Amino acid sequence: MKKLLASTLILAGLGFAGSASAHECGDITIASMNWQSAEVLSAVDKLILEKGYDCDVEMVAGDTMPTFTSMNEKGKPDVATELWTNSLEEPLREAIEEGRLYRTVDILSDGGEEGIWIPKYMADANPDIKSVEDALKRPELFPHPEDDDKGAIIGCPAGWNCQLIMQNLFKAYDMEKKGFELVDPGSSAGLDGAIAKSYERKQGFMTYYWAPTSLLGKYDMVKLKIDAPHDQEHWEKCTGVADCEDPKINDWRASRVSTVVTKDFMDSSAIALSYFSRRSIRNNDLGQLLAWMTDNQATGEEAAEEFIKTREDIWTKWVSKDVAEKIKK
């Protein structure tokens, strides 16, 4: 706890760092995770650190567990921009308490979201539908693509953990008796395609999805309330387990998505650390950037440049005025 408090005080005392020379900032290694949001956020970090603080940034390919293990055991890379921490709570807590790693900020201010969504045009037309239970009372609004006499809810592709969760929620809500069928989209592309096709045609549909994503950045969707709070014990014993006999309604827990740095970086890079301690972004804003990235088949570096050019309202709050001007130039 003392180490946690000390790291918090160090971060709080940094304030806005001004322009930095190369020897003040130095070399930084940043993990570039292999999914879209992490790719673009790490590219934004690289651009801001190099153009604003004269840092020398090297990107290192990574994924959640390999990156965490390398940082914890070897002290490299220096920074994990977007670490989804729900899956490694205990080892991360231990690493923080023992002073090997530090959590600087939650990069996604909303946390990572999963849930059951309907298009906003349906929510606007049916203001009484606010929860999954509300939607299940109106199967005619969510017609099955092959049987108009049934309602449908689009689930997850085979092999995804969320497929088990959706199957158990389907049972917990007794959806079959309420006139619904759980539709397997077949693949990630199939899931996206089903949503895009229905949305473009302004059809009624209800589906599993998650944020931040380019699809939810492009299509305005509303997440329905799950009619029970998150129960972690039941989640581990049943909700996320295949063939659970008696699943109960159970909400997803928002995933904490943080920037994590190593002890060596914490001790030696105050200039860059001041930046990493204060930048955060909402899912909707990030989703819009991801949608632009997808529509333009852009790289993370191109999306980072687009973000710097078009969203000064966000990133200029992360840096001092002189650093912001330097980046703009």
Tab-separated table of C-alpha atoms in Angstrom:
chain	number	residue	atom	x	y	z
A	1	MET	CA	0.000	0.000	0.000
A	2	LYS	CA	2.873	2.381	0.792
A	3	LYS	CA	4.341	1.754	-2.652
A	4	LEU	CA	0.946	2.328	-4.269
A	5	LEU	CA	0.559	5.610	-2.372
A	6	ALA	CA	4.076	6.675	-3.250
A	7	SER	CA	3.506	6.081	-6.967
A	8	THR	CA	0.260	8.049	-6.814
A	9	LEU	CA	2.029	10.984	-5.141
A	10	ILE	CA	4.828	10.901	-7.706
A	11	LEU	CA	2.322	11.020	-10.557
A	12	ALA	CA	0.285	13.759	-8.901
A	13	GLY	CA	3.375	15.884	-8.381
A	14	LEU	CA	4.585	15.796	-11.963
A	15	GLY	CA	2.230	18.431	-13.334
A	16	PHE	CA	2.389	19.395	-16.978
A	17	ALA	CA	5.878	18.902	-18.325
A	18	GLY	CA	7.118	21.438	-20.817
A	19	SER	CA	9.092	20.832	-23.963
A	20	ALA	CA	11.860	18.327	-23.435
A	21	SER	CA	15.191	17.789	-25.107
A	22	ALA	CA	16.174	14.327	-26.290
A	23	HIS	CA	18.473	13.667	-23.350
A	24	GLU	CA	15.661	14.570	-20.921
A	25	CYS	CA	13.196	12.149	-22.460
A	26	GLY	CA	15.482	9.480	-23.879
A	27	ASP	CA	14.570	6.129	-25.397
A	28	ILE	CA	11.148	4.560	-24.814
A	29	THR	CA	9.793	1.188	-25.874
A	30	ILE	CA	6.007	0.931	-26.266
A	31	ALA	CA	4.043	-2.269	-26.808
A	32	SER	CA	1.923	-2.179	-29.962
A	33	MET	CA	-0.816	-4.712	-29.261
A	34	ASN	CA	-2.326	-6.675	-32.117
A	35	TRP	CA	-5.821	-5.152	-32.162
A	36	GLN	CA	-7.061	-1.966	-33.781
A	37	SER	CA	-7.656	0.341	-30.803
A	38	ALA	CA	-4.315	-0.514	-29.201
A	39	GLU	CA	-2.528	-0.058	-32.529
A	40	VAL	CA	-3.851	3.456	-33.023
A	41	LEU	CA	-3.471	4.569	-29.387
A	42	SER	CA	0.156	3.464	-29.247
A	43	ALA	CA	0.731	5.289	-32.554
A	44	VAL	CA	-0.786	8.447	-31.019
A	45	ASP	CA	1.574	8.066	-28.053
A	46	LYS	CA	4.559	7.683	-30.361
A	47	LEU	CA	3.633	10.743	-32.399
A	48	ILE	CA	3.052	12.976	-29.371
A	49	LEU	CA	6.182	11.826	-27.548
A	50	GLU	CA	8.431	12.227	-30.580
A	51	LYS	CA	7.012	15.497	-31.928
A	52	GLY	CA	6.185	17.089	-28.590
A	53	TYR	CA	8.914	15.858	-26.260
A	54	ASP	CA	11.753	14.802	-28.622
A	55	CYS	CA	11.633	11.232	-27.301
A	56	ASP	CA	13.082	8.334	-29.279
A	57	VAL	CA	10.230	5.789	-29.388
A	58	GLU	CA	10.496	2.175	-30.505
A	59	MET	CA	7.337	0.109	-31.042
A	60	VAL	CA	7.433	-3.517	-29.872
A	61	ALA	CA	4.837	-6.018	-31.116
A	62	GLY	CA	2.838	-7.508	-28.266
A	63	ASP	CA	-0.298	-9.078	-26.864
A	64	THR	CA	-1.859	-8.941	-23.397
A	65	MET	CA	-0.222	-11.842	-21.570
A	66	PRO	CA	3.180	-11.926	-23.351
A	67	THR	CA	3.601	-8.161	-22.880
A	68	PHE	CA	2.598	-8.250	-19.221
A	69	THR	CA	4.927	-11.199	-18.547
A	70	SER	CA	7.859	-9.504	-20.265
A	71	MET	CA	7.297	-6.221	-18.424
A	72	ASN	CA	6.900	-7.985	-15.086
A	73	GLU	CA	9.879	-10.316	-15.434
A	74	LYS	CA	12.292	-8.429	-17.724
A	75	GLY	CA	11.245	-4.794	-17.356
A	76	LYS	CA	10.615	-4.392	-21.106
A	77	PRO	CA	8.875	-2.885	-22.945
A	78	ASP	CA	8.621	0.284	-20.891
A	79	VAL	CA	4.952	0.969	-21.584
A	80	ALA	CA	1.786	-0.996	-22.347
A	81	THR	CA	-0.606	1.634	-23.685
A	82	GLU	CA	-3.825	-0.395	-23.590
A	83	LEU	CA	-3.718	-3.291	-21.131
A	84	TRP	CA	-7.057	-5.020	-20.502
A	85	THR	CA	-6.501	-5.967	-16.893
A	86	ASN	CA	-9.557	-8.047	-15.888
A	87	SER	CA	-7.830	-11.216	-17.048
A	88	LEU	CA	-4.691	-10.581	-14.971
A	89	GLU	CA	-5.938	-8.789	-11.853
A	90	GLU	CA	-4.036	-10.828	-9.283
A	91	PRO	CA	-0.592	-10.897	-10.934
A	92	LEU	CA	-0.872	-7.201	-11.831
A	93	ARG	CA	-1.855	-6.273	-8.270
A	94	GLU	CA	1.113	-8.263	-6.971
A	95	ALA	CA	3.496	-6.609	-9.449
A	96	ILE	CA	2.238	-3.151	-8.431
A	97	GLU	CA	2.447	-3.866	-4.707
A	98	GLU	CA	5.995	-5.171	-5.108
A	99	GLY	CA	7.021	-2.109	-7.104
A	100	ARG	CA	7.806	-3.724	-10.463
A	101	LEU	CA	4.946	-2.130	-12.407
A	102	TYR	CA	2.758	0.972	-12.063
A	103	ARG	CA	-0.695	1.773	-13.403
A	104	THR	CA	-0.565	5.392	-14.598
A	105	VAL	CA	-4.120	5.982	-15.871
A	106	ASP	CA	-7.173	4.192	-17.260
A	107	ILE	CA	-6.714	4.922	-20.965
A	108	LEU	CA	-10.389	4.084	-21.708
A	109	SER	CA	-12.345	6.318	-19.360
A	110	ASP	CA	-15.526	4.240	-19.876
A	111	GLY	CA	-13.723	0.931	-19.515
A	112	GLY	CA	-14.101	-1.793	-22.103
A	113	GLU	CA	-17.790	-2.586	-22.601
A	114	GLU	CA	-19.622	-5.750	-23.598
A	115	GLY	CA	-23.334	-6.217	-23.807
A	116	ILE	CA	-26.524	-6.562	-25.837
A	117	TRP	CA	-27.258	-3.643	-28.145
A	118	ILE	CA	-30.026	-2.311	-30.364
A	119	PRO	CA	-29.753	0.455	-32.981
A	120	LYS	CA	-30.467	3.951	-31.726
A	121	TYR	CA	-33.269	4.437	-34.252
A	122	MET	CA	-35.100	1.557	-32.560
A	123	ALA	CA	-34.442	2.927	-29.083
A	124	ASP	CA	-35.754	6.336	-30.192
A	125	ALA	CA	-38.884	4.802	-31.726
A	126	ASN	CA	-39.491	2.597	-28.672
A	127	PRO	CA	-38.512	4.606	-25.580
A	128	ASP	CA	-40.052	1.935	-23.335
A	129	ILE	CA	-37.289	-0.503	-24.341
A	130	LYS	CA	-34.408	0.158	-21.971
A	131	SER	CA	-33.478	-3.354	-20.805
A	132	VAL	CA	-33.122	-6.806	-22.312
A	133	GLU	CA	-36.316	-7.850	-20.526
A	134	ASP	CA	-38.151	-4.940	-22.172
A	135	ALA	CA	-36.936	-6.042	-25.600
A	136	LEU	CA	-37.938	-9.652	-25.032
A	137	LYS	CA	-41.562	-8.540	-24.644
A	138	ARG	CA	-41.529	-7.363	-28.286
A	139	PRO	CA	-40.227	-10.214	-30.479
A	140	GLU	CA	-41.991	-8.723	-33.500
A	141	LEU	CA	-39.552	-5.782	-33.400
A	142	PHE	CA	-36.538	-8.098	-33.776
A	143	PRO	CA	-37.617	-10.539	-36.510
A	144	HIS	CA	-35.662	-13.688	-37.250
A	145	PRO	CA	-33.999	-13.407	-40.692
A	146	GLU	CA	-35.546	-16.704	-41.801
A	147	ASP	CA	-38.762	-16.896	-39.774
A	148	ASP	CA	-40.951	-13.834	-39.222
A	149	ASP	CA	-42.889	-15.694	-36.539
A	150	LYS	CA	-39.832	-15.640	-34.265
A	151	GLY	CA	-37.681	-12.971	-32.738
A	152	ALA	CA	-33.903	-13.203	-33.013
A	153	ILE	CA	-30.895	-12.159	-31.028
A	154	ILE	CA	-27.531	-12.299	-32.793
A	155	GLY	CA	-24.942	-14.081	-30.674
A	156	CYS	CA	-21.193	-14.656	-30.897
A	157	PRO	CA	-19.187	-16.711	-33.390
A	158	ALA	CA	-18.183	-20.239	-32.412
A	159	GLY	CA	-14.954	-20.403	-30.417
A	160	TRP	CA	-15.366	-17.025	-28.759
A	161	ASN	CA	-15.811	-17.043	-25.004
A	162	CYS	CA	-18.791	-14.717	-25.382
A	163	GLN	CA	-20.609	-17.511	-27.238
A	164	LEU	CA	-20.858	-19.427	-23.955
A	165	ILE	CA	-21.991	-16.292	-22.149
A	166	MET	CA	-24.710	-15.576	-24.701
A	167	GLN	CA	-25.904	-19.184	-24.615
A	168	ASN	CA	-26.213	-19.027	-20.842
A	169	LEU	CA	-27.973	-15.660	-20.901
A	170	PHE	CA	-30.354	-17.044	-23.526
A	171	LYS	CA	-31.246	-19.798	-21.059
A	172	ALA	CA	-31.307	-17.498	-18.028
A	173	TYR	CA	-33.776	-15.137	-19.697
A	174	ASP	CA	-35.835	-18.098	-20.991
A	175	MET	CA	-35.701	-16.480	-24.404
A	176	GLU	CA	-36.942	-19.499	-26.317
A	177	LYS	CA	-40.282	-19.445	-24.469
A	178	LYS	CA	-40.488	-15.728	-25.169
A	179	GLY	CA	-40.356	-16.411	-28.896
A	180	PHE	CA	-36.678	-15.839	-29.615
A	181	GLU	CA	-33.883	-17.810	-31.235
A	182	LEU	CA	-30.157	-17.275	-30.702
A	183	VAL	CA	-28.549	-16.776	-34.123
A	184	ASP	CA	-24.948	-17.848	-34.695
A	185	PRO	CA	-23.315	-15.292	-37.058
A	186	GLY	CA	-20.652	-17.835	-38.025
A	187	SER	CA	-17.626	-15.546	-37.799
A	188	SER	CA	-16.468	-12.089	-36.782
A	189	ALA	CA	-17.052	-10.891	-40.348
A	190	GLY	CA	-20.485	-12.510	-40.289
A	191	LEU	CA	-21.379	-10.692	-37.064
A	192	ASP	CA	-20.232	-7.328	-38.438
A	193	GLY	CA	-21.937	-7.982	-41.749
A	194	ALA	CA	-25.270	-8.865	-40.143
A	195	ILE	CA	-25.206	-5.673	-38.069
A	196	ALA	CA	-24.146	-3.443	-40.968
A	197	LYS	CA	-26.750	-4.908	-43.350
A	198	SER	CA	-29.602	-4.540	-40.867
A	199	TYR	CA	-28.519	-1.045	-39.829
A	200	GLU	CA	-28.223	0.242	-43.393
A	201	ARG	CA	-31.739	-1.060	-44.111
A	202	LYS	CA	-33.053	0.390	-40.831
A	203	GLN	CA	-34.315	-3.028	-39.772
A	204	GLY	CA	-34.955	-4.113	-36.210
A	205	PHE	CA	-32.262	-6.262	-34.595
A	206	MET	CA	-30.690	-7.056	-31.239
A	207	THR	CA	-27.107	-8.261	-30.936
A	208	TYR	CA	-24.091	-8.913	-28.780
A	209	TYR	CA	-21.190	-6.509	-29.310
A	210	TRP	CA	-18.426	-4.664	-27.503
A	211	ALA	CA	-16.769	-1.242	-27.375
A	212	PRO	CA	-14.626	0.521	-28.350
A	213	THR	CA	-14.844	-0.742	-31.925
A	214	SER	CA	-14.957	0.763	-35.390
A	215	LEU	CA	-18.409	-0.712	-35.957
A	216	LEU	CA	-19.939	1.052	-32.959
A	217	GLY	CA	-18.045	4.160	-33.977
A	218	LYS	CA	-19.810	4.045	-37.349
A	219	TYR	CA	-23.264	2.875	-36.266
A	220	ASP	CA	-25.073	4.568	-33.383
A	221	MET	CA	-26.148	1.797	-31.014
A	222	VAL	CA	-27.694	1.702	-27.536
A	223	LYS	CA	-26.664	-0.870	-24.942
A	224	LEU	CA	-29.592	-2.475	-23.149
A	225	LYS	CA	-29.597	-2.804	-19.394
A	226	ILE	CA	-29.069	-6.342	-18.107
A	227	ASP	CA	-31.738	-7.043	-15.502
A	228	ALA	CA	-29.346	-8.084	-12.724
A	229	PRO	CA	-25.990	-6.843	-11.388
A	230	HIS	CA	-22.688	-8.538	-12.086
A	231	ASP	CA	-22.087	-11.602	-9.901
A	232	GLN	CA	-18.441	-12.600	-10.291
A	233	GLU	CA	-18.768	-15.904	-8.424
A	234	HIS	CA	-21.676	-17.057	-10.593
A	235	TRP	CA	-19.857	-15.750	-13.668
A	236	GLU	CA	-16.866	-17.965	-12.960
A	237	LYS	CA	-18.956	-21.005	-12.003
A	238	CYS	CA	-21.684	-20.741	-14.605
A	239	THR	CA	-22.154	-17.697	-16.851
A	240	GLY	CA	-18.867	-18.197	-18.669
A	241	VAL	CA	-18.924	-22.014	-18.496
A	242	ALA	CA	-20.153	-24.432	-21.164
A	243	ASP	CA	-23.301	-26.466	-20.438
A	244	CYS	CA	-24.153	-24.715	-17.169
A	245	GLU	CA	-27.434	-26.282	-16.021
A	246	ASP	CA	-28.923	-23.361	-14.119
A	247	PRO	CA	-27.577	-20.024	-15.366
A	248	LYS	CA	-28.880	-16.820	-13.823
A	249	ILE	CA	-29.192	-13.394	-15.391
A	250	ASN	CA	-25.776	-11.811	-14.915
A	251	ASP	CA	-24.412	-8.532	-16.267
A	252	TRP	CA	-20.996	-8.113	-17.839
A	253	ARG	CA	-18.438	-6.281	-15.777
A	254	ALA	CA	-16.816	-3.281	-17.398
A	255	SER	CA	-13.224	-4.150	-18.229
A	256	ARG	CA	-10.600	-1.890	-16.706
A	257	VAL	CA	-8.253	-0.833	-19.502
A	258	SER	CA	-5.100	0.834	-18.230
A	259	THR	CA	-1.710	2.146	-19.225
A	260	VAL	CA	0.965	0.279	-17.287
A	261	VAL	CA	4.662	1.193	-17.046
A	262	THR	CA	7.744	-0.453	-15.561
A	263	LYS	CA	9.696	0.631	-12.478
A	264	ASP	CA	12.748	1.654	-14.511
A	265	PHE	CA	10.579	3.855	-16.718
A	266	MET	CA	8.846	5.298	-13.668
A	267	ASP	CA	12.190	6.180	-12.110
A	268	SER	CA	13.933	7.587	-15.178
A	269	SER	CA	11.379	9.187	-17.507
A	270	ALA	CA	9.521	11.898	-15.602
A	271	ILE	CA	8.937	13.936	-18.771
A	272	ALA	CA	7.146	11.118	-20.602
A	273	LEU	CA	5.514	9.869	-17.406
A	274	SER	CA	3.731	13.188	-16.964
A	275	TYR	CA	2.098	12.600	-20.356
A	276	PHE	CA	1.187	8.977	-19.631
A	277	SER	CA	-0.402	9.982	-16.323
A	278	ARG	CA	-3.085	12.212	-17.794
A	279	ARG	CA	-4.304	11.067	-21.196
A	280	SER	CA	-7.605	9.191	-21.424
A	281	ILE	CA	-10.312	8.839	-24.064
A	282	ARG	CA	-14.003	7.943	-24.200
A	283	ASN	CA	-15.143	4.858	-26.092
A	284	ASN	CA	-17.345	6.864	-28.456
A	285	ASP	CA	-14.498	9.189	-29.450
A	286	LEU	CA	-12.129	6.297	-29.989
A	287	GLY	CA	-14.813	4.367	-31.879
A	288	GLN	CA	-15.222	7.244	-34.338
A	289	LEU	CA	-11.482	7.217	-34.993
A	290	LEU	CA	-11.526	3.448	-35.495
A	291	ALA	CA	-14.428	3.821	-37.946
A	292	TRP	CA	-12.386	6.373	-39.924
A	293	MET	CA	-9.428	3.997	-39.840
A	294	THR	CA	-11.537	1.115	-41.188
A	295	ASP	CA	-13.334	3.146	-43.860
A	296	ASN	CA	-10.031	4.522	-45.145
A	297	GLN	CA	-8.065	1.281	-44.725
A	298	ALA	CA	-5.600	3.375	-42.755
A	299	THR	CA	-2.643	2.260	-40.678
A	300	GLY	CA	-2.297	3.110	-37.004
A	301	GLU	CA	0.203	5.849	-37.914
A	302	GLU	CA	-2.199	7.407	-40.435
A	303	ALA	CA	-5.056	7.263	-37.933
A	304	ALA	CA	-2.828	8.909	-35.307
A	305	GLU	CA	-2.133	11.802	-37.682
A	306	GLU	CA	-5.864	12.136	-38.400
A	307	PHE	CA	-6.556	12.229	-34.664
A	308	ILE	CA	-3.956	14.944	-34.063
A	309	LYS	CA	-5.318	17.040	-36.940
A	310	THR	CA	-9.022	16.714	-36.146
A	311	ARG	CA	-9.369	16.171	-32.385
A	312	GLU	CA	-7.428	18.968	-30.745
A	313	ASP	CA	-10.324	19.186	-28.297
A	314	ILE	CA	-9.131	15.876	-26.821
A	315	TRP	CA	-5.357	15.563	-27.068
A	316	THR	CA	-4.408	19.154	-26.238
A	317	LYS	CA	-5.764	18.508	-22.729
A	318	TRP	CA	-3.098	15.826	-22.294
A	319	VAL	CA	-0.108	18.146	-22.774
A	320	SER	CA	1.021	21.677	-21.912
A	321	LYS	CA	0.318	24.562	-24.294
A	322	ASP	CA	3.896	24.815	-25.536
A	323	VAL	CA	4.044	21.072	-26.251
A	324	ALA	CA	0.705	21.286	-28.077
A	325	GLU	CA	2.020	24.111	-30.276
A	326	LYS	CA	5.165	22.172	-31.010
A	327	ILE	CA	3.125	19.164	-32.158
A	328	LYS	CA	0.856	21.324	-34.328
A	329	LYS	CA	3.911	22.752	-36.129
